[in-house]
Amino acid sequence: TSSDAAKEFDRTMDFVAAAIEEIRADPTIKQGYSSWTEVSGVKVQVRRGPIGVMLGLAPFNYPLNEMYAMLIPALLMGNTCVLKLPATGGLVHILTAAAFAKALPRGVVNFVSGSGRKTMPPIMQTGLVDVFGFIGGTSAMDALIREHPEPHRLKVFAQLAGKNMGIVLPDADLDAAVKQVVLGATSYNGQRCT
């Protein structure tokens, strides 16, 4: 529904703002040692650096939030990104693609459309993907990782086969619990993982 879409957009913008604020507040992302420090007799300093190219595949049922939860941290760390648009729900990215094109240098954020089974294996086979973000089924992710010529050097972020249960404890308010379980099961056309 348009209400679900508005909530997804707002949640995504809240996430983006929080990610930017976190980087500003602590560039080491709670790793410490942002200035030269002595540890066990050795001077150390932790600095972030880009890993390389991030390929992100997000689901059709939550296209904005899940995609940008992978994209924004990757960009903030200095990586370039290739995003596979979902066949259903991909139009949500039209306006953001135009904004990225206007705000960022050419090639920093790239979009791929089409069948994932046809477009993703050739991209992985190049070996140019350094970070793989995937939300979906385990067999599809495993197949794509196997396409990479150096799968063991690939950094992987995966959310797989999300089918979360609702646990209602004996002391729960049953009316409230039923309402929340039904909401979770039916919002986003019943395609929500949480």
XYZ file of C-alpha atoms in Angstrom:
194
model
C 0.000 0.000 0.000
C 1.067 3.620 -0.251
C 1.190 3.705 3.561
C 3.666 0.771 3.600
C 5.754 2.516 0.919
C 5.834 5.759 2.890
C 6.913 3.889 6.032
C 9.673 2.121 4.093
C 10.902 5.442 2.688
C 10.875 7.120 6.117
C 12.679 4.169 7.729
C 15.288 4.276 4.964
C 15.900 8.005 5.406
C 16.204 7.497 9.177
C 18.793 4.771 8.545
C 20.777 6.976 6.138
C 20.835 9.855 8.634
C 21.900 7.510 11.457
C 24.680 5.967 9.342
C 26.054 9.395 8.423
C 25.874 10.560 12.038
C 27.673 7.419 13.239
C 30.555 8.002 10.809
C 30.800 11.651 11.831
C 30.755 10.800 15.539
C 33.365 8.026 15.315
C 35.188 7.493 12.012
C 36.591 4.182 13.300
C 33.052 2.865 13.828
C 33.729 1.916 17.428
C 37.004 0.150 16.565
C 38.922 2.763 18.535
C 42.429 4.033 17.943
C 41.406 6.919 15.675
C 44.587 8.713 16.728
C 48.045 7.228 17.239
C 47.947 4.993 20.311
C 50.411 2.560 21.821
C 49.169 -1.022 22.127
C 51.543 -3.664 23.525
C 54.522 -1.460 22.716
C 53.409 -0.826 19.128
C 52.042 2.482 17.835
C 48.743 1.915 16.017
C 46.030 3.921 14.323
C 42.845 2.546 12.774
C 41.631 4.235 9.611
C 38.802 3.202 7.357
C 39.446 2.516 3.740
C 37.450 1.279 0.786
C 37.468 -2.408 -0.076
C 36.569 -1.953 -3.754
C 33.437 -2.780 -5.703
C 30.259 -3.808 -3.870
C 27.623 -5.772 -5.773
C 24.279 -5.538 -3.990
C 21.162 -7.577 -4.687
C 18.070 -6.683 -2.706
C 14.628 -8.272 -2.707
C 11.582 -7.067 -4.594
C 9.393 -6.987 -1.506
C 11.325 -4.323 0.392
C 13.250 -2.683 -2.446
C 14.274 0.670 -1.006
C 15.252 -0.051 2.591
C 17.188 -3.262 2.026
C 19.080 -1.904 -0.994
C 20.135 1.304 0.729
C 21.000 -0.470 3.974
C 23.767 -2.078 1.879
C 24.533 0.880 -0.394
C 24.902 3.776 2.049
C 27.507 2.175 4.356
C 29.453 0.988 1.289
C 29.482 4.518 -0.143
C 30.404 6.088 3.197
C 33.416 3.765 3.337
C 34.528 4.885 -0.133
C 33.488 1.886 -2.210
C 31.922 1.931 -5.639
C 28.661 0.052 -6.014
C 26.759 -1.997 -8.555
C 23.128 -2.544 -7.607
C 20.937 -5.180 -9.205
C 17.445 -3.727 -9.386
C 14.614 -6.112 -8.607
C 12.327 -6.819 -11.560
C 9.324 -5.953 -9.383
C 9.758 -2.809 -7.305
C 12.729 -1.518 -9.278
C 10.990 1.696 -10.322
C 11.414 3.004 -6.773
C 15.077 3.579 -7.674
C 14.478 5.879 -10.662
C 14.510 9.094 -8.631
C 17.408 8.039 -6.442
C 19.420 6.961 -9.494
C 18.985 10.466 -10.909
C 20.019 11.999 -7.565
C 23.136 9.804 -7.385
C 24.034 10.725 -10.976
C 23.773 14.399 -10.109
C 25.630 14.231 -6.764
C 28.367 11.640 -7.307
C 31.104 11.126 -9.909
C 30.233 8.914 -12.853
C 30.605 5.218 -12.040
C 30.357 5.459 -8.254
C 26.825 4.017 -8.199
C 25.768 1.752 -11.048
C 22.468 -0.013 -11.673
C 21.843 -3.293 -13.480
C 18.397 -4.496 -14.485
C 17.149 -7.710 -16.001
C 16.998 -11.295 -14.892
C 19.372 -11.936 -12.007
C 20.027 -15.448 -13.320
C 21.275 -13.942 -16.585
C 22.977 -10.733 -15.434
C 24.686 -11.668 -12.169
C 26.856 -14.691 -13.102
C 28.803 -12.760 -15.780
C 29.422 -9.907 -13.337
C 30.699 -12.299 -10.660
C 32.837 -14.156 -13.217
C 34.847 -10.978 -13.899
C 36.395 -11.207 -10.436
C 35.977 -7.441 -10.079
C 33.457 -7.748 -7.247
C 35.120 -7.357 -3.837
C 32.024 -7.166 -1.609
C 28.830 -9.111 -2.241
C 25.626 -8.015 -0.518
C 22.758 -10.442 -1.004
C 19.285 -10.806 0.428
C 17.413 -13.897 -0.713
C 17.751 -17.661 -0.771
C 20.840 -19.627 0.216
C 21.093 -21.681 -2.981
C 21.025 -18.568 -5.190
C 23.705 -16.877 -3.090
C 25.910 -19.982 -3.057
C 25.614 -20.301 -6.838
C 26.677 -16.689 -7.356
C 29.617 -16.964 -4.969
C 30.804 -20.061 -6.887
C 30.847 -17.936 -10.075
C 33.552 -15.666 -8.599
C 37.074 -16.740 -9.607
C 38.358 -16.054 -6.065
C 35.392 -16.806 -3.780
C 37.496 -16.942 -0.628
C 38.641 -13.321 -0.960
C 35.075 -12.112 -1.483
C 33.591 -10.224 1.487
C 29.959 -11.336 1.887
C 27.021 -9.685 3.597
C 23.994 -11.979 3.459
C 20.488 -12.118 4.849
C 19.162 -15.482 3.829
C 15.809 -17.255 3.800
C 14.220 -14.929 6.330
C 11.117 -16.579 7.727
C 10.915 -15.333 11.276
C 8.458 -16.733 13.783
C 6.306 -14.848 16.230
C 6.776 -16.016 19.801
C 3.931 -15.266 22.184
C 4.842 -15.748 25.835
C 2.310 -16.985 28.412
C 2.023 -13.577 30.079
C 1.471 -11.668 26.815
C -1.564 -9.535 26.055
C -3.125 -11.926 23.512
C -5.163 -9.251 21.738
C -2.053 -7.118 21.191
C 0.014 -10.167 20.202
C -2.555 -11.343 17.633
C -2.786 -7.825 16.175
C 1.013 -7.588 15.769
C 1.403 -11.106 14.338
C -1.330 -10.458 11.758
C 0.231 -7.083 10.889
C 3.654 -8.679 10.445
C 2.253 -11.492 8.320
C 0.127 -9.336 6.029
C 1.978 -6.038 5.580
C 4.064 -5.779 2.407
C 1.733 -8.367 0.842
C 2.842 -10.974 3.362
C 6.377 -10.797 1.991
C 7.980 -9.303 5.076
C 10.734 -11.370 6.697
C 10.360 -9.844 10.151
